[in-house]
mmCIF file with all atom_site columns, C-alpha atoms in Angstrom:
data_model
loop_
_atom_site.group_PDB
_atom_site.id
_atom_site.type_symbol
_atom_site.label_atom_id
_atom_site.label_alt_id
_atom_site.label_comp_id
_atom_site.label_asym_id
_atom_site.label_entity_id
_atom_site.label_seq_id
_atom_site.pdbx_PDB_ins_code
_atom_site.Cartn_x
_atom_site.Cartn_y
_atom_site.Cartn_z
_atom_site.occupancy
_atom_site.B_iso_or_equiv
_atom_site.pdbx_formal_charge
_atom_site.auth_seq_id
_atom_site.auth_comp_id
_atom_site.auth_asym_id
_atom_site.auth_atom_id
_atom_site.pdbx_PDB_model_num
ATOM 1  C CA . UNK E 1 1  ? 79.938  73.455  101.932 1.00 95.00 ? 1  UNK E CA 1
ATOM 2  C CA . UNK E 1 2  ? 81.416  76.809  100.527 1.00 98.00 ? 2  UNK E CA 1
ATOM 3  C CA . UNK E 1 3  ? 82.186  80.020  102.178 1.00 98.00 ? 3  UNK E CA 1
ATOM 4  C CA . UNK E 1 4  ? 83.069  83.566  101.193 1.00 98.00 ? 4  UNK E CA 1
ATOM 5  C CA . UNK E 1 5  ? 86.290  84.978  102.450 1.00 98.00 ? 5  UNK E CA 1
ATOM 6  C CA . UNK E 1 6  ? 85.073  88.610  102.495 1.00 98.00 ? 6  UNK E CA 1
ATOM 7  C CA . UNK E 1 7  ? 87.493  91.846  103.109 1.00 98.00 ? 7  UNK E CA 1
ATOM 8  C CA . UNK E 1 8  ? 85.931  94.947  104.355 1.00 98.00 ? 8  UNK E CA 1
ATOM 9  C CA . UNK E 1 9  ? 86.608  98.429  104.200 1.00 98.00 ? 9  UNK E CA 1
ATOM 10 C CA . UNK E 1 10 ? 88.215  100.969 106.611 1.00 97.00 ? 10 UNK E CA 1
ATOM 11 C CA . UNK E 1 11 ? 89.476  104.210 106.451 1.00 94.00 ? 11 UNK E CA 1
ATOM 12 C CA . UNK E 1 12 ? 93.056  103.521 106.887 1.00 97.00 ? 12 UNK E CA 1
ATOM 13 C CA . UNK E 1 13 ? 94.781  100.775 104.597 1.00 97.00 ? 13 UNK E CA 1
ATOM 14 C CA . UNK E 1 14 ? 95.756  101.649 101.831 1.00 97.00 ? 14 UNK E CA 1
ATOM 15 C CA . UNK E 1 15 ? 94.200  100.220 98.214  1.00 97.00 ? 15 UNK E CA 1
ATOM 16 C CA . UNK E 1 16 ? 97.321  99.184  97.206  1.00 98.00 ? 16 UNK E CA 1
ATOM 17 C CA . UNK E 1 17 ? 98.127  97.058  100.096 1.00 98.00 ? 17 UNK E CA 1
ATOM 18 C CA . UNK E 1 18 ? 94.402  95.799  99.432  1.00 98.00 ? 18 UNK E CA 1
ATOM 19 C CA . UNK E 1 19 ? 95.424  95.144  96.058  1.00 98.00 ? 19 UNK E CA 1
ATOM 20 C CA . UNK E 1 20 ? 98.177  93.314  97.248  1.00 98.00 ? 20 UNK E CA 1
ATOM 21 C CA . UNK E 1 21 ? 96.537  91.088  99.466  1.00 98.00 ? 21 UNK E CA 1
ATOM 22 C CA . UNK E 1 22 ? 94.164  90.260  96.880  1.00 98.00 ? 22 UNK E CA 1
ATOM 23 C CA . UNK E 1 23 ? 96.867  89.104  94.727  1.00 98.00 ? 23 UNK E CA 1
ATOM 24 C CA . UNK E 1 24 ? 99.154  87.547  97.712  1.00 98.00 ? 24 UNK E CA 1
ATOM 25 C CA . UNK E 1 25 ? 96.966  85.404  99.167  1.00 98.00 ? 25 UNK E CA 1
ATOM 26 C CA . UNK E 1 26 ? 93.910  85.187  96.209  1.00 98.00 ? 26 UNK E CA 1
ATOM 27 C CA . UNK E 1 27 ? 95.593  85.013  93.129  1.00 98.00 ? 27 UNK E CA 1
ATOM 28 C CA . UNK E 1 28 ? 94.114  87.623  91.314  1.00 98.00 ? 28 UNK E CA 1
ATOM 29 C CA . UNK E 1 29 ? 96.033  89.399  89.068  1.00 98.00 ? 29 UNK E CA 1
ATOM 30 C CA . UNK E 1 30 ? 96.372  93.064  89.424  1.00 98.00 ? 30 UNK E CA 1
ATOM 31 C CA . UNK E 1 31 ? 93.212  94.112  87.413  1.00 98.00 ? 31 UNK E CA 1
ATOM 32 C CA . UNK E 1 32 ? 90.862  91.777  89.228  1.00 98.00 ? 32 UNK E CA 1
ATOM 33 C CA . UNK E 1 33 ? 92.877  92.737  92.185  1.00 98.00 ? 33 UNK E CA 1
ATOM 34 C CA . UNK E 1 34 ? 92.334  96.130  91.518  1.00 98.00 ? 34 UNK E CA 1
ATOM 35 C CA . UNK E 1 35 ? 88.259  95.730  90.400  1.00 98.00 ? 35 UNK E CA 1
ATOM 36 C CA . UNK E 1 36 ? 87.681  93.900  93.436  1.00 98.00 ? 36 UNK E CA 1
ATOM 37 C CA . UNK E 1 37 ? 89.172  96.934  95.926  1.00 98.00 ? 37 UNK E CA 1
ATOM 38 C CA . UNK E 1 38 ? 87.139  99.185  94.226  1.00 98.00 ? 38 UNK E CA 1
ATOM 39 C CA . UNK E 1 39 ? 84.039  97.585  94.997  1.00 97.00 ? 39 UNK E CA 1
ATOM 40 C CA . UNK E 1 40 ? 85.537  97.095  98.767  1.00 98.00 ? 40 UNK E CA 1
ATOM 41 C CA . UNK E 1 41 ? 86.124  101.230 98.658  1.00 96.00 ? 41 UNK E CA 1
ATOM 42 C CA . UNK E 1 42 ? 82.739  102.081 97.443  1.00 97.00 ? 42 UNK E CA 1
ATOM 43 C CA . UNK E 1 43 ? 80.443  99.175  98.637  1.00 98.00 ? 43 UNK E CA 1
ATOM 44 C CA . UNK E 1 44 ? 81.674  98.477  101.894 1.00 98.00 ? 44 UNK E CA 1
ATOM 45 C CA . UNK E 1 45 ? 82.986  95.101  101.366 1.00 98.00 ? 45 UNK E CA 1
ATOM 46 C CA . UNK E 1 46 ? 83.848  92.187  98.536  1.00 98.00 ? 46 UNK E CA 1
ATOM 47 C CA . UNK E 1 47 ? 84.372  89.207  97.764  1.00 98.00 ? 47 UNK E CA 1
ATOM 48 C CA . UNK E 1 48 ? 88.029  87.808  97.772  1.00 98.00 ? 48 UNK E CA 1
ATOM 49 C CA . UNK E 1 49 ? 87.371  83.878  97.094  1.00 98.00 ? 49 UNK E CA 1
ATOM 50 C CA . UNK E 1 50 ? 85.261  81.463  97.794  1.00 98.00 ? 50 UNK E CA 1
ATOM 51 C CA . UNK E 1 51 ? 86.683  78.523  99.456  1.00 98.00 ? 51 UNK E CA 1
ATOM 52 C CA . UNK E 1 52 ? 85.639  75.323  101.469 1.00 98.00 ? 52 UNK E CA 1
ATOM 53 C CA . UNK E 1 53 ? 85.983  76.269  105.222 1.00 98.00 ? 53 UNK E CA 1
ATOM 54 C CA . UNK E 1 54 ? 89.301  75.385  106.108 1.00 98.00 ? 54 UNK E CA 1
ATOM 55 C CA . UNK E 1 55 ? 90.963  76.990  103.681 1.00 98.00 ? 55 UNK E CA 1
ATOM 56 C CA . UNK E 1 56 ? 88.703  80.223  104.155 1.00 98.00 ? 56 UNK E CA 1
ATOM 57 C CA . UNK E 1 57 ? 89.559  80.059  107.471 1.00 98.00 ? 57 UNK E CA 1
ATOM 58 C CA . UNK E 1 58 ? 93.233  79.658  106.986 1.00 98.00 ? 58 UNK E CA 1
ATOM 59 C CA . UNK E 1 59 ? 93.144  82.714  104.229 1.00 98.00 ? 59 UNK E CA 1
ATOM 60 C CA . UNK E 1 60 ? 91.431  84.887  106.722 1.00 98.00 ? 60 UNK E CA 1
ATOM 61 C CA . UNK E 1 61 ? 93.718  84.286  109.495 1.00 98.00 ? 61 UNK E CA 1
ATOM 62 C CA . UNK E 1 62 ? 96.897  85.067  107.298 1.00 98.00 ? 62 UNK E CA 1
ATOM 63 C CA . UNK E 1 63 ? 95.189  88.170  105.771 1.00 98.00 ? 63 UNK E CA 1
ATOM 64 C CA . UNK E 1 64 ? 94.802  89.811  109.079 1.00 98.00 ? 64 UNK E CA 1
ATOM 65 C CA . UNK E 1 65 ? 98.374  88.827  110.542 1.00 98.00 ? 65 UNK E CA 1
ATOM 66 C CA . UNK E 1 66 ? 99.721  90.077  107.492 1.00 98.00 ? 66 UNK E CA 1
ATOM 67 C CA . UNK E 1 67 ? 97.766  93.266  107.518 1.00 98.00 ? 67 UNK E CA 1
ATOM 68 C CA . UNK E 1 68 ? 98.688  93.783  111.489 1.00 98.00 ? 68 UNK E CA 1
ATOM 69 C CA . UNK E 1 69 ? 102.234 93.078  111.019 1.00 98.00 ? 69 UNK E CA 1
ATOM 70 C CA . UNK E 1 70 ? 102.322 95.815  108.092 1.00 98.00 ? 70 UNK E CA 1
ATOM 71 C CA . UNK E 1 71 ? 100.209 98.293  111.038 1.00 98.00 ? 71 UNK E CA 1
ATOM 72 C CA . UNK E 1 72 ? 96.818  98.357  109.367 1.00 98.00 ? 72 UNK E CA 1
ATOM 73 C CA . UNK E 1 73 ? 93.368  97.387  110.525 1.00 98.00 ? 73 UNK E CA 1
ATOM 74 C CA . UNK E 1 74 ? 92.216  95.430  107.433 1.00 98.00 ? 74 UNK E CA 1
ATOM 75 C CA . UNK E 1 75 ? 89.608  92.559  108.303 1.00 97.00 ? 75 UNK E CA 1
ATOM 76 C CA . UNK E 1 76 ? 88.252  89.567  106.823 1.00 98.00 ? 76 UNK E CA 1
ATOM 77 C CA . UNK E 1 77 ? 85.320  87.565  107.590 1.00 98.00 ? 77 UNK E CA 1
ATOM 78 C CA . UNK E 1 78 ? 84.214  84.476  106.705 1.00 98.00 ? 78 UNK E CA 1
ATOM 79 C CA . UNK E 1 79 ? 80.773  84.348  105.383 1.00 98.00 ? 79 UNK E CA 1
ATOM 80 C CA . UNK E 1 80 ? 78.378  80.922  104.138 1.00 97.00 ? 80 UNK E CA 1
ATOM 81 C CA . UNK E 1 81 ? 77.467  80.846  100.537 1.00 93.00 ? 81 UNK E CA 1
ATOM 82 C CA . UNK E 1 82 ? 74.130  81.559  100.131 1.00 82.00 ? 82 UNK E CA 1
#
């Protein structure tokens, strides 16, 4: 079973540090990095990877450390595949 590793937005990190995470821990390269925190700014929320559960699990948990050691609130969830 696949899940979505989902980031969501607040009003406090910064797009490029979203941008970064996307291409830290997702692999995206800057454009898709930078389409996909755009959709997170204006919708609310998107879609960093899809992944089997541990390894969605494992992103998620480095994403936030990584956001809280660099003093911003960024979340991600962990979401079944419809």
């Amino acid at each position: 079973k696949n899940y979505k590793v989902i980031l969501l937005n607040d009003d406090y990190t910064p797009m490029e540090f979203v941008v970064d995470v996307l291409m830290r821990f997702f692999n995206k390269n800057e454009f898709e990095a930078g389409v996909i925190t755009v959709d997170i700014h204006e919708n609310g929320s998107g879609l960093a990877g899809v992944f089997n559960f541990d390894i969605a699990e494992t992103k998620t948990y480095h994403v936030i450390e990584y956001a809280r050691d660099n003093e911003f609130p960024l979340i991600a969830e962990i979401k079944e595949l419809d």
